[in-house]
XYZ file of N, CA and C in Angstrom:
225
model
N 6.996 -8.153 -31.834
C 6.761 -7.103 -32.799
C 5.318 -7.175 -33.291
N 4.672 -6.054 -33.412
C 3.278 -5.988 -33.823
C 3.125 -6.250 -35.314
N 1.997 -6.864 -35.660
C 1.639 -7.065 -37.056
C 0.599 -6.025 -37.416
N 0.912 -5.208 -38.408
C -0.016 -4.163 -38.820
C -0.762 -4.587 -40.071
N -2.034 -4.233 -40.122
C -2.895 -4.550 -41.254
C -3.346 -3.272 -41.935
N -3.551 -3.354 -43.240
C -4.132 -2.230 -43.970
C -5.626 -2.196 -43.675
N -6.289 -1.160 -44.124
C -7.733 -1.046 -43.900
C -8.471 -2.210 -44.553
N -8.064 -2.580 -45.754
C -8.707 -3.703 -46.437
C -8.525 -5.008 -45.692
N -7.307 -5.253 -45.219
C -7.025 -6.468 -44.455
C -7.788 -6.475 -43.137
N -7.848 -5.318 -42.480
C -8.553 -5.217 -41.197
C -10.048 -5.451 -41.382
N -10.620 -4.893 -42.442
C -12.046 -5.092 -42.710
C -12.331 -6.569 -42.952
N -11.463 -7.227 -43.709
C -11.629 -8.659 -43.964
C -11.506 -9.452 -42.664
N -10.539 -9.094 -41.826
C -10.335 -9.752 -40.535
C -11.589 -9.644 -39.671
N -12.209 -8.459 -39.668
C -13.399 -8.220 -38.850
C -14.681 -8.715 -39.512
N -14.617 -9.018 -40.799
C -15.805 -9.479 -41.516
C -16.787 -8.362 -41.809
N -16.265 -7.158 -42.041
C -17.120 -6.007 -42.326
C -16.645 -5.331 -43.609
N -17.449 -4.427 -44.126
C -17.079 -3.680 -45.321
C -16.073 -2.590 -44.959
N -15.155 -2.274 -45.880
C -14.193 -1.199 -45.614
C -14.866 0.137 -45.283
N -16.013 0.410 -45.889
C -16.709 1.671 -45.602
C -17.182 1.720 -44.151
N -17.622 0.581 -43.616
C -18.053 0.549 -42.217
C -16.846 0.692 -41.285
N -15.719 0.114 -41.677
C -14.499 0.267 -40.884
C -14.080 1.733 -40.831
N -14.181 2.431 -41.966
C -13.856 3.865 -41.976
C -14.778 4.629 -41.033
N -16.054 4.243 -41.001
C -17.012 4.896 -40.102
C -16.614 4.657 -38.639
N -16.237 3.428 -38.316
C -15.808 3.114 -36.948
C -14.563 3.904 -36.563
N -13.652 4.090 -37.521
C -12.449 4.892 -37.263
C -12.828 6.343 -37.006
N -13.706 6.863 -37.845
C -14.133 8.256 -37.693
C -14.792 8.477 -36.329
N -15.558 7.486 -35.873
C -16.230 7.573 -34.576
C -15.296 7.195 -33.423
N -14.067 6.855 -33.747
C -13.048 6.442 -32.772
C -13.510 5.255 -31.923
N -14.179 4.307 -32.567
C -14.648 3.110 -31.877
C -13.699 1.931 -32.052
N -12.821 2.017 -33.037
C -11.859 0.945 -33.274
C -10.452 1.555 -33.217
N -9.515 0.893 -32.504
C -8.162 1.451 -32.398
C -7.435 1.381 -33.738
N -6.757 2.459 -34.079
C -6.020 2.503 -35.343
C -4.873 3.500 -35.252
N -4.007 3.436 -36.240
C -2.848 4.324 -36.332
C -2.912 5.061 -37.659
N -2.457 6.293 -37.644
C -2.407 7.081 -38.867
C -1.038 7.753 -38.926
N -0.029 7.014 -39.428
C 1.314 7.592 -39.487
C 1.389 8.736 -40.499
N 2.553 9.310 -40.617
C 2.748 10.502 -41.445
C 2.305 10.352 -42.894
N 2.332 9.135 -43.440
C 1.950 8.971 -44.837
C 0.435 9.045 -45.051
N -0.327 9.097 -43.965
C -1.774 9.263 -44.054
C -2.558 7.975 -44.185
N -1.880 6.852 -44.418
C -2.586 5.577 -44.519
C -2.954 5.094 -43.124
N -4.138 4.560 -42.999
C -4.606 4.052 -41.716
C -4.138 2.608 -41.572
N -3.552 2.303 -40.418
C -3.080 0.956 -40.122
C -3.717 0.463 -38.833
N -3.807 -0.855 -38.713
C -4.447 -1.476 -37.560
C -3.530 -2.545 -36.998
N -3.406 -2.583 -35.680
C -2.629 -3.612 -35.003
C -3.519 -4.850 -34.885
N -3.050 -5.981 -35.391
C -3.849 -7.207 -35.392
C -4.259 -7.613 -33.976
N -3.356 -7.477 -33.021
C -3.675 -7.829 -31.634
C -4.750 -6.939 -31.040
N -4.702 -5.651 -31.367
C -5.722 -4.726 -30.864
C -7.079 -5.006 -31.504
N -7.083 -5.416 -32.771
C -8.354 -5.767 -33.413
C -8.959 -7.005 -32.769
N -8.107 -7.975 -32.438
C -8.609 -9.172 -31.765
C -9.196 -8.808 -30.402
N -8.528 -7.924 -29.663
C -9.042 -7.476 -28.362
C -10.359 -6.724 -28.537
N -10.464 -5.935 -29.611
C -11.695 -5.204 -29.918
C -12.851 -6.186 -30.120
N -12.592 -7.261 -30.847
C -13.624 -8.274 -31.091
C -13.984 -8.976 -29.787
N -12.981 -9.361 -29.015
C -13.232 -10.085 -27.765
C -13.979 -9.229 -26.738
N -13.817 -7.925 -26.796
C -14.504 -7.034 -25.853
C -16.012 -7.039 -26.074
N -16.440 -7.475 -27.239
C -17.870 -7.498 -27.538
C -18.532 -8.832 -27.246
N -17.879 -9.672 -26.463
C -18.424 -10.997 -26.162
C -19.736 -10.878 -25.400
N -20.686 -11.699 -25.813
C -22.001 -11.735 -25.174
C -22.091 -13.021 -24.356
N -22.476 -12.890 -23.104
C -22.571 -14.048 -22.215
C -23.744 -14.938 -22.610
N -23.599 -16.243 -22.369
C -24.678 -17.191 -22.636
C -25.730 -17.092 -21.528
N -26.874 -17.690 -21.778
C -27.933 -17.701 -20.757
C -27.446 -18.408 -19.489
N -26.707 -19.499 -19.669
C -26.193 -20.234 -18.511
C -25.235 -19.375 -17.685
N -24.351 -18.644 -18.350
C -23.414 -17.776 -17.636
C -24.159 -16.675 -16.888
N -25.169 -16.101 -17.525
C -25.961 -15.058 -16.865
C -26.711 -15.613 -15.662
N -27.214 -16.828 -15.786
C -27.936 -17.448 -14.674
C -27.008 -17.667 -13.486
N -25.787 -18.100 -13.742
C -24.814 -18.308 -12.662
C -24.491 -16.981 -11.988
N -24.276 -15.933 -12.783
C -23.973 -14.614 -12.210
C -25.158 -14.101 -11.386
N -26.365 -14.283 -11.898
C -27.555 -13.819 -11.179
C -27.718 -14.583 -9.869
N -27.527 -15.891 -9.918
C -27.661 -16.712 -8.716
C -26.624 -16.306 -7.672
N -25.402 -16.085 -8.104
C -24.335 -15.662 -7.191
C -24.668 -14.311 -6.572
N -25.163 -13.389 -7.393
C -25.511 -12.051 -6.911
C -26.639 -12.125 -5.884
N -27.664 -12.914 -6.182
C -28.815 -13.016 -5.277
C -28.442 -13.669 -3.950
N -27.437 -14.511 -3.964
C -26.987 -15.155 -2.729
C -25.998 -14.284 -1.965
N -25.720 -13.088 -2.491
C -24.845 -12.152 -1.797
C -23.367 -12.374 -2.031
N -23.031 -13.200 -2.991
C -21.621 -13.460 -3.280
C -21.060 -12.467 -4.274
N -19.759 -12.485 -4.370
C -19.087 -11.615 -5.345
C -19.148 -12.267 -6.716
N -19.233 -11.437 -7.716
C -19.299 -11.954 -9.092
C -17.906 -12.033 -9.655
């Protein structure tokens, strides 16, 4: 069963201000639900996936990928 968070809880989870979270919702950059009562809810698992999707590779990881690519291997 999914755990749903309010906008305030979701903003705290993401470490951002509620106003910025509202902006992300308006821009449809963060997954959210808006049931009939009009309150915006967020699935905790989807928020975690949203955060993980923004992972930045380290220099070492990029070097390995570049070396593999230059040698003609699959990444």
